[in-house]
Amino acid sequence: MGAGGHQAAYIHPEDPSKCVKIAFDPNDGDVKKELRYRRICADKLSRSKLVTKFYGSVDTDKGSALVFERVLDFDGSRSLDLKDYLSAARSTEEIDRARALLLDFRRDFLDEGIAIVDTDITNFMVQRLSPTESQMRIVDNIGTPVLIPLVYWSEMIARRKARRVWNKLVDWLKENYPSVVDENFYAALRS
């Protein structure tokens, strides 16, 4: 299926609605960070519209693996990551849909206060719920590498941190996707 910087991902052999991720290094700090966040914030994440579901771990012939929800469109096809989605937005209608999606993502991301490490847009998937409706999903790089992660226990701090991360993401989008995030939309998108 694919590989990131820390894990290889495969479609679950018995359930195509799930994926199996195997860390290149079983002691990888990023994987441990995400599992810690998922454990401490399990209640919050169970209500999240954005973060994919975690189903636990399994043993495979390649070692221990983590099982996650696989982000699929309404028709069963693999969802696009935000990079591919924005790169394909060329017509006025596609750009308008992309802007509406980003505004919805802004609302949900700031409301949920999800801790993410960086703003790599390949970690955000655009899940088509119907031919005309889509939502963003976060598939990787959640948690925080700090020793005492106050964002795990304080919603106020989590939302403040989310706002800073969001504005950093919007700045990056403006620089790299100016046809979608032009000057006027940039002002509406920042928090």
Tab-separated table of N, CA and C in Angstrom, residues 19-172:
chain	number	residue	atom	x	y	z
A	19	CYS	N	-6.079	-0.832	7.710
A	19	CYS	CA	-4.698	-0.968	7.244
A	19	CYS	C	-3.829	-1.396	8.418
A	20	VAL	N	-2.721	-2.013	8.084
A	20	VAL	CA	-1.767	-2.510	9.066
A	20	VAL	C	-0.473	-1.739	8.854
A	21	LYS	N	0.041	-1.136	9.930
A	21	LYS	CA	1.290	-0.376	9.841
A	21	LYS	C	2.357	-1.077	10.670
A	22	ILE	N	3.512	-1.285	10.031
A	22	ILE	CA	4.630	-1.952	10.689
A	22	ILE	C	5.803	-0.971	10.740
A	23	ALA	N	6.264	-0.692	11.949
A	23	ALA	CA	7.367	0.261	12.136
A	23	ALA	C	8.656	-0.328	11.579
A	24	PHE	N	9.449	0.508	10.896
A	24	PHE	CA	10.756	0.077	10.415
A	24	PHE	C	11.655	-0.270	11.595
A	25	ASP	N	11.514	0.490	12.683
A	25	ASP	CA	12.273	0.253	13.908
A	25	ASP	C	11.258	0.085	15.043
A	26	PRO	N	11.220	-1.097	15.688
A	26	PRO	CA	10.230	-1.323	16.753
A	26	PRO	C	10.331	-0.351	17.928
A	27	ASN	N	11.473	0.313	18.061
A	27	ASN	CA	11.659	1.283	19.151
A	27	ASN	C	11.508	2.714	18.678
A	28	ASP	N	10.889	2.919	17.527
A	28	ASP	CA	10.729	4.255	16.945
A	28	ASP	C	9.966	5.175	17.897
A	29	GLY	N	10.554	6.329	18.177
A	29	GLY	CA	9.940	7.284	19.098
A	29	GLY	C	8.641	7.872	18.588
A	30	ASP	N	8.504	8.068	17.276
A	30	ASP	CA	7.270	8.640	16.725
A	30	ASP	C	6.094	7.687	16.894
A	31	VAL	N	6.342	6.403	16.708
A	31	VAL	CA	5.285	5.410	16.882
A	31	VAL	C	4.866	5.366	18.351
A	32	LYS	N	5.837	5.374	19.245
A	32	LYS	CA	5.533	5.362	20.687
A	32	LYS	C	4.765	6.616	21.092
A	33	LYS	N	5.149	7.756	20.514
A	33	LYS	CA	4.477	9.029	20.811
A	33	LYS	C	3.003	8.954	20.421
A	34	GLU	N	2.732	8.432	19.225
A	34	GLU	CA	1.343	8.331	18.783
A	34	GLU	C	0.544	7.380	19.675
A	35	LEU	N	1.135	6.244	20.037
A	35	LEU	CA	0.425	5.290	20.899
A	35	LEU	C	0.155	5.893	22.269
A	36	ARG	N	1.106	6.672	22.785
A	36	ARG	CA	0.906	7.339	24.085
A	36	ARG	C	-0.265	8.322	23.996
A	37	TYR	N	-0.294	9.114	22.934
A	37	TYR	CA	-1.378	10.080	22.736
A	37	TYR	C	-2.715	9.355	22.625
A	38	ARG	N	-2.745	8.289	21.850
A	38	ARG	CA	-3.994	7.532	21.682
A	38	ARG	C	-4.454	6.917	23.001
A	39	ARG	N	-3.522	6.487	23.836
A	39	ARG	CA	-3.888	5.891	25.124
A	39	ARG	C	-4.418	6.964	26.083
A	40	ILE	N	-3.676	8.062	26.226
A	40	ILE	CA	-4.055	9.108	27.183
A	40	ILE	C	-5.331	9.828	26.741
A	41	CYS	N	-5.466	10.076	25.460
A	41	CYS	CA	-6.598	10.849	24.936
A	41	CYS	C	-7.633	9.958	24.244
A	42	ALA	N	-7.746	8.711	24.673
A	42	ALA	CA	-8.631	7.748	24.014
A	42	ALA	C	-10.080	8.234	23.959
A	43	ASP	N	-10.567	8.821	25.037
A	43	ASP	CA	-11.951	9.298	25.050
A	43	ASP	C	-12.156	10.419	24.039
A	44	LYS	N	-11.259	11.371	24.028
A	44	LYS	CA	-11.320	12.490	23.082
A	44	LYS	C	-11.263	11.971	21.642
A	45	LEU	N	-10.339	11.057	21.372
A	45	LEU	CA	-10.165	10.551	20.014
A	45	LEU	C	-11.337	9.674	19.567
A	46	SER	N	-12.029	9.050	20.522
A	46	SER	CA	-13.191	8.230	20.152
A	46	SER	C	-14.323	9.099	19.605
A	47	ARG	N	-14.328	10.390	19.952
A	47	ARG	CA	-15.353	11.324	19.458
A	47	ARG	C	-14.884	12.128	18.251
A	48	SER	N	-13.630	11.961	17.861
A	48	SER	CA	-13.048	12.765	16.790
A	48	SER	C	-13.634	12.404	15.428
A	49	LYS	N	-13.953	13.450	14.657
A	49	LYS	CA	-14.359	13.268	13.258
A	49	LYS	C	-13.134	13.183	12.363
A	50	LEU	N	-12.014	13.683	12.854
A	50	LEU	CA	-10.820	13.832	12.026
A	50	LEU	C	-9.850	12.653	12.093
A	51	VAL	N	-9.564	12.151	13.284
A	51	VAL	CA	-8.524	11.147	13.469
A	51	VAL	C	-9.055	9.749	13.178
A	52	THR	N	-8.262	8.979	12.419
A	52	THR	CA	-8.662	7.613	12.097
A	52	THR	C	-8.713	6.756	13.354
A	53	LYS	N	-9.567	5.745	13.308
A	53	LYS	CA	-9.731	4.826	14.438
A	53	LYS	C	-8.517	3.894	14.547
A	54	PHE	N	-8.211	3.520	15.791
A	54	PHE	CA	-7.129	2.597	16.086
A	54	PHE	C	-7.738	1.330	16.658
A	55	TYR	N	-7.362	0.188	16.108
A	55	TYR	CA	-7.962	-1.079	16.515
A	55	TYR	C	-7.033	-1.967	17.337
A	56	GLY	N	-5.834	-1.505	17.653
A	56	GLY	CA	-4.918	-2.302	18.459
A	56	GLY	C	-3.774	-2.858	17.643
A	57	SER	N	-3.098	-3.838	18.207
A	57	SER	CA	-1.927	-4.406	17.539
A	57	SER	C	-2.153	-5.880	17.220
A	58	VAL	N	-1.402	-6.364	16.253
A	58	VAL	CA	-1.436	-7.771	15.851
A	58	VAL	C	-0.005	-8.217	15.546
A	59	ASP	N	0.227	-9.508	15.654
A	59	ASP	CA	1.512	-10.064	15.258
A	59	ASP	C	1.412	-10.513	13.809
A	60	THR	N	2.442	-10.192	13.033
A	60	THR	CA	2.500	-10.593	11.626
A	60	THR	C	3.828	-11.297	11.372
A	61	ASP	N	3.980	-11.817	10.164
A	61	ASP	CA	5.255	-12.455	9.808
A	61	ASP	C	6.379	-11.431	9.677
A	62	LYS	N	6.034	-10.144	9.689
A	62	LYS	CA	7.037	-9.075	9.615
A	62	LYS	C	7.246	-8.399	10.974
A	63	GLY	N	6.612	-8.929	12.001
A	63	GLY	CA	6.736	-8.355	13.328
A	63	GLY	C	5.421	-7.783	13.818
A	64	SER	N	5.479	-7.101	14.945
A	64	SER	CA	4.276	-6.503	15.527
A	64	SER	C	3.780	-5.357	14.637
A	65	ALA	N	2.471	-5.277	14.487
A	65	ALA	CA	1.880	-4.253	13.623
A	65	ALA	C	0.714	-3.581	14.339
A	66	LEU	N	0.415	-2.365	13.915
A	66	LEU	CA	-0.713	-1.603	14.448
A	66	LEU	C	-1.808	-1.569	13.394
A	67	VAL	N	-3.050	-1.690	13.830
A	67	VAL	CA	-4.184	-1.746	12.911
A	67	VAL	C	-4.994	-0.456	13.043
A	68	PHE	N	-5.228	0.204	11.899
A	68	PHE	CA	-5.953	1.468	11.855
A	68	PHE	C	-7.068	1.408	10.821
A	69	GLU	N	-7.992	2.328	10.973
A	69	GLU	CA	-9.008	2.547	9.946
A	69	GLU	C	-8.303	2.974	8.659
A	70	ARG	N	-8.742	2.423	7.553
A	70	ARG	CA	-8.236	2.837	6.245
A	70	ARG	C	-9.214	3.851	5.685
A	71	VAL	N	-8.726	4.989	5.236
A	71	VAL	CA	-9.593	6.058	4.751
A	71	VAL	C	-9.977	5.763	3.303
A	72	LEU	N	-11.267	5.476	3.131
A	72	LEU	CA	-11.812	5.133	1.820
A	72	LEU	C	-12.963	6.053	1.477
A	73	ASP	N	-13.152	6.297	0.190
A	73	ASP	CA	-14.275	7.090	-0.284
A	73	ASP	C	-15.561	6.263	-0.253
A	74	PHE	N	-16.681	6.936	-0.452
A	74	PHE	CA	-17.992	6.290	-0.409
A	74	PHE	C	-18.097	5.121	-1.389
A	75	ASP	N	-17.348	5.175	-2.473
A	75	ASP	CA	-17.412	4.120	-3.489
A	75	ASP	C	-16.381	3.016	-3.264
A	76	GLY	N	-15.663	3.065	-2.126
A	76	GLY	CA	-14.684	2.043	-1.798
A	76	GLY	C	-13.284	2.322	-2.299
A	77	SER	N	-13.102	3.389	-3.081
A	77	SER	CA	-11.766	3.708	-3.586
A	77	SER	C	-10.944	4.409	-2.497
A	78	ARG	N	-9.626	4.341	-2.646
A	78	ARG	CA	-8.715	4.971	-1.689
A	78	ARG	C	-8.859	6.489	-1.789
A	79	SER	N	-8.969	7.148	-0.657
A	79	SER	CA	-9.065	8.605	-0.622
A	79	SER	C	-7.738	9.234	-1.011
A	80	LEU	N	-7.811	10.434	-1.568
A	80	LEU	CA	-6.602	11.184	-1.916
A	80	LEU	C	-6.054	11.891	-0.688
A	81	ASP	N	-4.736	12.053	-0.642
A	81	ASP	CA	-4.190	12.910	0.406
A	81	ASP	C	-4.396	14.362	-0.030
A	82	LEU	N	-4.247	15.278	0.910
A	82	LEU	CA	-4.524	16.683	0.635
A	82	LEU	C	-3.619	17.232	-0.470
A	83	LYS	N	-2.384	16.766	-0.538
A	83	LYS	CA	-1.464	17.225	-1.578
A	83	LYS	C	-2.012	16.891	-2.969
A	84	ASP	N	-2.411	15.652	-3.174
A	84	ASP	CA	-2.952	15.255	-4.482
A	84	ASP	C	-4.281	15.950	-4.773
A	85	TYR	N	-5.098	16.111	-3.739
A	85	TYR	CA	-6.403	16.760	-3.909
A	85	TYR	C	-6.234	18.218	-4.353
A	86	LEU	N	-5.365	18.954	-3.652
A	86	LEU	CA	-5.174	20.364	-4.003
A	86	LEU	C	-4.470	20.525	-5.351
A	87	SER	N	-3.561	19.624	-5.661
A	87	SER	CA	-2.871	19.680	-6.953
A	87	SER	C	-3.842	19.480	-8.112
A	88	ALA	N	-4.905	18.726	-7.883
A	88	ALA	CA	-5.885	18.443	-8.942
A	88	ALA	C	-6.950	19.529	-9.070
A	89	ALA	N	-7.025	20.444	-8.100
A	89	ALA	CA	-8.057	21.502	-8.119
A	89	ALA	C	-7.649	22.593	-9.095
A	90	ARG	N	-8.291	22.582	-10.266
A	90	ARG	CA	-7.936	23.567	-11.294
A	90	ARG	C	-9.110	24.456	-11.692
A	91	SER	N	-10.270	23.879	-11.830
A	91	SER	CA	-11.428	24.670	-12.259
A	91	SER	C	-11.941	25.508	-11.095
A	92	THR	N	-12.732	26.506	-11.411
A	92	THR	CA	-13.328	27.356	-10.373
A	92	THR	C	-14.161	26.519	-9.410
A	93	GLU	N	-14.903	25.563	-9.945
A	93	GLU	CA	-15.746	24.698	-9.102
A	93	GLU	C	-14.888	23.843	-8.168
A	94	GLU	N	-13.796	23.277	-8.669
A	94	GLU	CA	-12.908	22.450	-7.835
A	94	GLU	C	-12.220	23.293	-6.765
A	95	ILE	N	-11.816	24.499	-7.118
A	95	ILE	CA	-11.181	25.391	-6.142
A	95	ILE	C	-12.185	25.798	-5.070
A	96	ASP	N	-13.421	26.082	-5.461
A	96	ASP	CA	-14.458	26.423	-4.481
A	96	ASP	C	-14.709	25.257	-3.526
A	97	ARG	N	-14.738	24.025	-4.068
A	97	ARG	CA	-14.929	22.844	-3.207
A	97	ARG	C	-13.747	22.671	-2.256
A	98	ALA	N	-12.539	22.898	-2.766
A	98	ALA	CA	-11.348	22.783	-1.918
A	98	ALA	C	-11.380	23.824	-0.796
A	99	ARG	N	-11.808	25.021	-1.107
A	99	ARG	CA	-11.889	26.070	-0.085
A	99	ARG	C	-12.935	25.733	0.971
A	100	ALA	N	-14.076	25.232	0.548
A	100	ALA	CA	-15.120	24.834	1.508
A	100	ALA	C	-14.604	23.707	2.409
A	101	LEU	N	-13.882	22.765	1.815
A	101	LEU	CA	-13.304	21.664	2.583
A	101	LEU	C	-12.316	22.194	3.615
A	102	LEU	N	-11.458	23.119	3.220
A	102	LEU	CA	-10.476	23.687	4.145
A	102	LEU	C	-11.144	24.466	5.280
A	103	LEU	N	-12.215	25.187	4.971
A	103	LEU	CA	-12.941	25.907	6.029
A	103	LEU	C	-13.577	24.935	7.022
A	104	ASP	N	-14.141	23.843	6.524
A	104	ASP	CA	-14.712	22.822	7.416
A	104	ASP	C	-13.616	22.178	8.266
A	105	PHE	N	-12.481	21.900	7.623
A	105	PHE	CA	-11.354	21.303	8.344
A	105	PHE	C	-10.863	22.253	9.428
A	106	ARG	N	-10.787	23.532	9.115
A	106	ARG	CA	-10.375	24.540	10.098
A	106	ARG	C	-11.290	24.492	11.320
A	107	ARG	N	-12.596	24.511	11.087
A	107	ARG	CA	-13.565	24.473	12.190
A	107	ARG	C	-13.366	23.228	13.049
A	108	ASP	N	-13.311	22.060	12.415
A	108	ASP	CA	-13.197	20.809	13.166
A	108	ASP	C	-11.844	20.688	13.861
A	109	PHE	N	-10.768	21.064	13.170
A	109	PHE	CA	-9.434	20.949	13.751
A	109	PHE	C	-9.290	21.841	14.981
A	110	LEU	N	-9.745	23.064	14.892
A	110	LEU	CA	-9.642	23.974	16.031
A	110	LEU	C	-10.590	23.576	17.154
A	111	ASP	N	-11.751	23.048	16.806
A	111	ASP	CA	-12.705	22.592	17.818
A	111	ASP	C	-12.179	21.367	18.564
A	112	GLU	N	-11.614	20.416	17.828
A	112	GLU	CA	-11.140	19.185	18.458
A	112	GLU	C	-9.796	19.356	19.159
A	113	GLY	N	-8.993	20.327	18.724
A	113	GLY	CA	-7.697	20.544	19.366
A	113	GLY	C	-6.788	19.326	19.294
A	114	ILE	N	-6.717	18.707	18.123
A	114	ILE	CA	-5.882	17.518	17.950
A	114	ILE	C	-4.412	17.927	17.916
A	115	ALA	N	-3.583	17.212	18.676
A	115	ALA	CA	-2.144	17.476	18.681
A	115	ALA	C	-1.517	16.767	17.492
A	116	ILE	N	-0.862	17.530	16.627
A	116	ILE	CA	-0.113	16.939	15.530
A	116	ILE	C	1.312	17.473	15.577
A	117	VAL	N	2.244	16.665	15.089
A	117	VAL	CA	3.657	17.012	15.172
A	117	VAL	C	4.035	18.036	14.117
A	118	ASP	N	3.570	17.814	12.889
A	118	ASP	CA	3.913	18.752	11.821
A	118	ASP	C	2.746	18.881	10.854
A	119	THR	N	2.935	19.698	9.858
A	119	THR	CA	1.841	19.996	8.932
A	119	THR	C	2.074	19.371	7.558
A	120	ASP	N	2.684	18.196	7.527
A	120	ASP	CA	2.883	17.477	6.275
A	120	ASP	C	1.508	17.110	5.714
A	121	ILE	N	1.145	17.697	4.578
A	121	ILE	CA	-0.222	17.533	4.080
A	121	ILE	C	-0.506	16.139	3.520
A	122	THR	N	0.513	15.292	3.428
A	122	THR	CA	0.239	13.905	3.037
A	122	THR	C	-0.335	13.107	4.212
A	123	ASN	N	-0.332	13.685	5.407
A	123	ASN	CA	-0.944	13.049	6.574
A	123	ASN	C	-2.428	13.392	6.713
A	124	PHE	N	-2.942	14.220	5.810
A	124	PHE	CA	-4.358	14.593	5.797
A	124	PHE	C	-4.993	13.984	4.547
A	125	MET	N	-6.060	13.252	4.737
A	125	MET	CA	-6.747	12.617	3.614
A	125	MET	C	-8.082	13.318	3.375
A	126	VAL	N	-8.476	13.386	2.111
A	126	VAL	CA	-9.770	13.954	1.733
A	126	VAL	C	-10.695	12.772	1.425
A	127	GLN	N	-11.597	12.511	2.341
A	127	GLN	CA	-12.511	11.372	2.210
A	127	GLN	C	-13.832	11.843	1.594
A	128	ARG	N	-14.129	11.324	0.417
A	128	ARG	CA	-15.389	11.658	-0.253
A	128	ARG	C	-16.505	10.821	0.376
A	129	LEU	N	-17.469	11.493	0.998
A	129	LEU	CA	-18.599	10.822	1.644
A	129	LEU	C	-19.731	10.554	0.658
A	130	SER	N	-19.768	11.343	-0.405
A	130	SER	CA	-20.745	11.216	-1.488
A	130	SER	C	-20.132	11.937	-2.690
A	131	PRO	N	-20.807	11.931	-3.845
A	131	PRO	CA	-20.235	12.650	-4.987
A	131	PRO	C	-20.026	14.152	-4.744
A	132	THR	N	-20.751	14.721	-3.786
A	132	THR	CA	-20.663	16.159	-3.557
A	132	THR	C	-20.167	16.552	-2.167
A	133	GLU	N	-19.944	15.600	-1.286
A	133	GLU	CA	-19.572	15.907	0.100
A	133	GLU	C	-18.273	15.191	0.479
A	134	SER	N	-17.346	15.946	1.089
A	134	SER	CA	-16.059	15.390	1.510
A	134	SER	C	-15.727	15.878	2.913
A	135	GLN	N	-14.827	15.167	3.564
A	135	GLN	CA	-14.323	15.584	4.870
A	135	GLN	C	-12.848	15.249	4.958
A	136	MET	N	-12.141	15.976	5.820
A	136	MET	CA	-10.722	15.726	6.039
A	136	MET	C	-10.560	14.688	7.138
A	137	ARG	N	-9.492	13.899	7.016
A	137	ARG	CA	-9.135	12.915	8.035
A	137	ARG	C	-7.633	13.016	8.292
A	138	ILE	N	-7.235	12.795	9.517
A	138	ILE	CA	-5.822	12.806	9.900
A	138	ILE	C	-5.390	11.359	10.079
A	139	VAL	N	-4.355	10.945	9.339
A	139	VAL	CA	-3.976	9.534	9.348
A	139	VAL	C	-2.634	9.253	10.028
A	140	ASP	N	-1.865	10.273	10.330
A	140	ASP	CA	-0.539	10.004	10.885
A	140	ASP	C	0.000	11.253	11.569
A	141	ASN	N	1.057	11.037	12.365
A	141	ASN	CA	1.805	12.117	13.006
A	141	ASN	C	1.019	12.864	14.081
A	142	ILE	N	0.187	12.139	14.829
A	142	ILE	CA	-0.512	12.778	15.937
A	142	ILE	C	0.298	12.597	17.219
A	143	GLY	N	0.028	13.459	18.177
A	143	GLY	CA	0.744	13.440	19.444
A	143	GLY	C	1.710	14.603	19.505
A	144	THR	N	2.578	14.564	20.479
A	144	THR	CA	3.589	15.609	20.626
A	144	THR	C	4.850	14.988	21.226
A	145	PRO	N	6.021	15.438	20.781
A	145	PRO	CA	7.261	14.855	21.285
A	145	PRO	C	7.743	15.439	22.619
A	146	VAL	N	7.033	16.410	23.180
A	146	VAL	CA	7.509	17.034	24.418
A	146	VAL	C	7.397	16.076	25.598
A	147	LEU	N	8.279	16.260	26.566
A	147	LEU	CA	8.343	15.362	27.723
A	147	LEU	C	7.068	15.435	28.571
A	148	ILE	N	6.592	16.646	28.824
A	148	ILE	CA	5.355	16.822	29.610
A	148	ILE	C	4.318	17.443	28.675
A	149	PRO	N	3.506	16.605	28.048
A	149	PRO	CA	2.567	17.088	27.025
A	149	PRO	C	1.280	17.669	27.623
A	150	LEU	N	1.310	18.936	27.985
A	150	LEU	CA	0.137	19.572	28.586
A	150	LEU	C	-1.075	19.541	27.656
A	151	VAL	N	-0.830	19.477	26.341
A	151	VAL	CA	-1.948	19.441	25.389
A	151	VAL	C	-2.786	18.178	25.561
A	152	TYR	N	-2.265	17.153	26.230
A	152	TYR	CA	-3.022	15.915	26.447
A	152	TYR	C	-4.063	16.087	27.547
A	153	TRP	N	-3.800	17.015	28.481
A	153	TRP	CA	-4.664	17.135	29.641
A	153	TRP	C	-5.439	18.438	29.714
A	154	SER	N	-5.082	19.415	28.923
A	154	SER	CA	-5.765	20.704	28.972
A	154	SER	C	-6.344	21.051	27.600
A	155	GLU	N	-7.653	21.121	27.513
A	155	GLU	CA	-8.300	21.480	26.239
A	155	GLU	C	-7.938	22.904	25.814
A	156	MET	N	-7.797	23.794	26.776
A	156	MET	CA	-7.442	25.176	26.447
A	156	MET	C	-6.058	25.220	25.790
A	157	ILE	N	-5.094	24.512	26.364
A	157	ILE	CA	-3.746	24.485	25.807
A	157	ILE	C	-3.756	23.748	24.467
A	158	ALA	N	-4.524	22.674	24.367
A	158	ALA	CA	-4.608	21.916	23.109
A	158	ALA	C	-5.164	22.792	21.989
A	159	ARG	N	-6.189	23.559	22.278
A	159	ARG	CA	-6.774	24.427	21.244
A	159	ARG	C	-5.827	25.575	20.866
A	160	ARG	N	-5.112	26.097	21.833
A	160	ARG	CA	-4.141	27.155	21.547
A	160	ARG	C	-3.020	26.621	20.644
A	161	LYS	N	-2.532	25.424	20.971
A	161	LYS	CA	-1.495	24.790	20.147
A	161	LYS	C	-2.048	24.483	18.750
A	162	ALA	N	-3.289	24.002	18.673
A	162	ALA	CA	-3.908	23.703	17.381
A	162	ALA	C	-3.998	24.967	16.528
A	163	ARG	N	-4.308	26.088	17.137
A	163	ARG	CA	-4.400	27.356	16.400
A	163	ARG	C	-3.035	27.732	15.801
A	164	ARG	N	-1.960	27.564	16.583
A	164	ARG	CA	-0.621	27.871	16.062
A	164	ARG	C	-0.258	26.945	14.900
A	165	VAL	N	-0.537	25.653	15.059
A	165	VAL	CA	-0.252	24.685	13.995
A	165	VAL	C	-1.094	25.002	12.770
A	166	TRP	N	-2.361	25.346	12.989
A	166	TRP	CA	-3.249	25.672	11.868
A	166	TRP	C	-2.706	26.851	11.060
A	167	ASN	N	-2.326	27.913	11.735
A	167	ASN	CA	-1.811	29.096	11.030
A	167	ASN	C	-0.527	28.791	10.269
A	168	LYS	N	0.298	27.921	10.824
A	168	LYS	CA	1.511	27.486	10.120
A	168	LYS	C	1.117	26.724	8.851
A	169	LEU	N	0.122	25.859	8.954
A	169	LEU	CA	-0.365	25.116	7.788
A	169	LEU	C	-0.922	26.066	6.726
A	170	VAL	N	-1.709	27.041	7.142
A	170	VAL	CA	-2.305	27.995	6.196
A	170	VAL	C	-1.216	28.810	5.496
A	171	ASP	N	-0.201	29.225	6.229
A	171	ASP	CA	0.921	29.951	5.614
A	171	ASP	C	1.581	29.085	4.537
A	172	TRP	N	1.783	27.805	4.851
A	172	TRP	CA	2.404	26.887	3.901
A	172	TRP	C	1.514	26.695	2.668
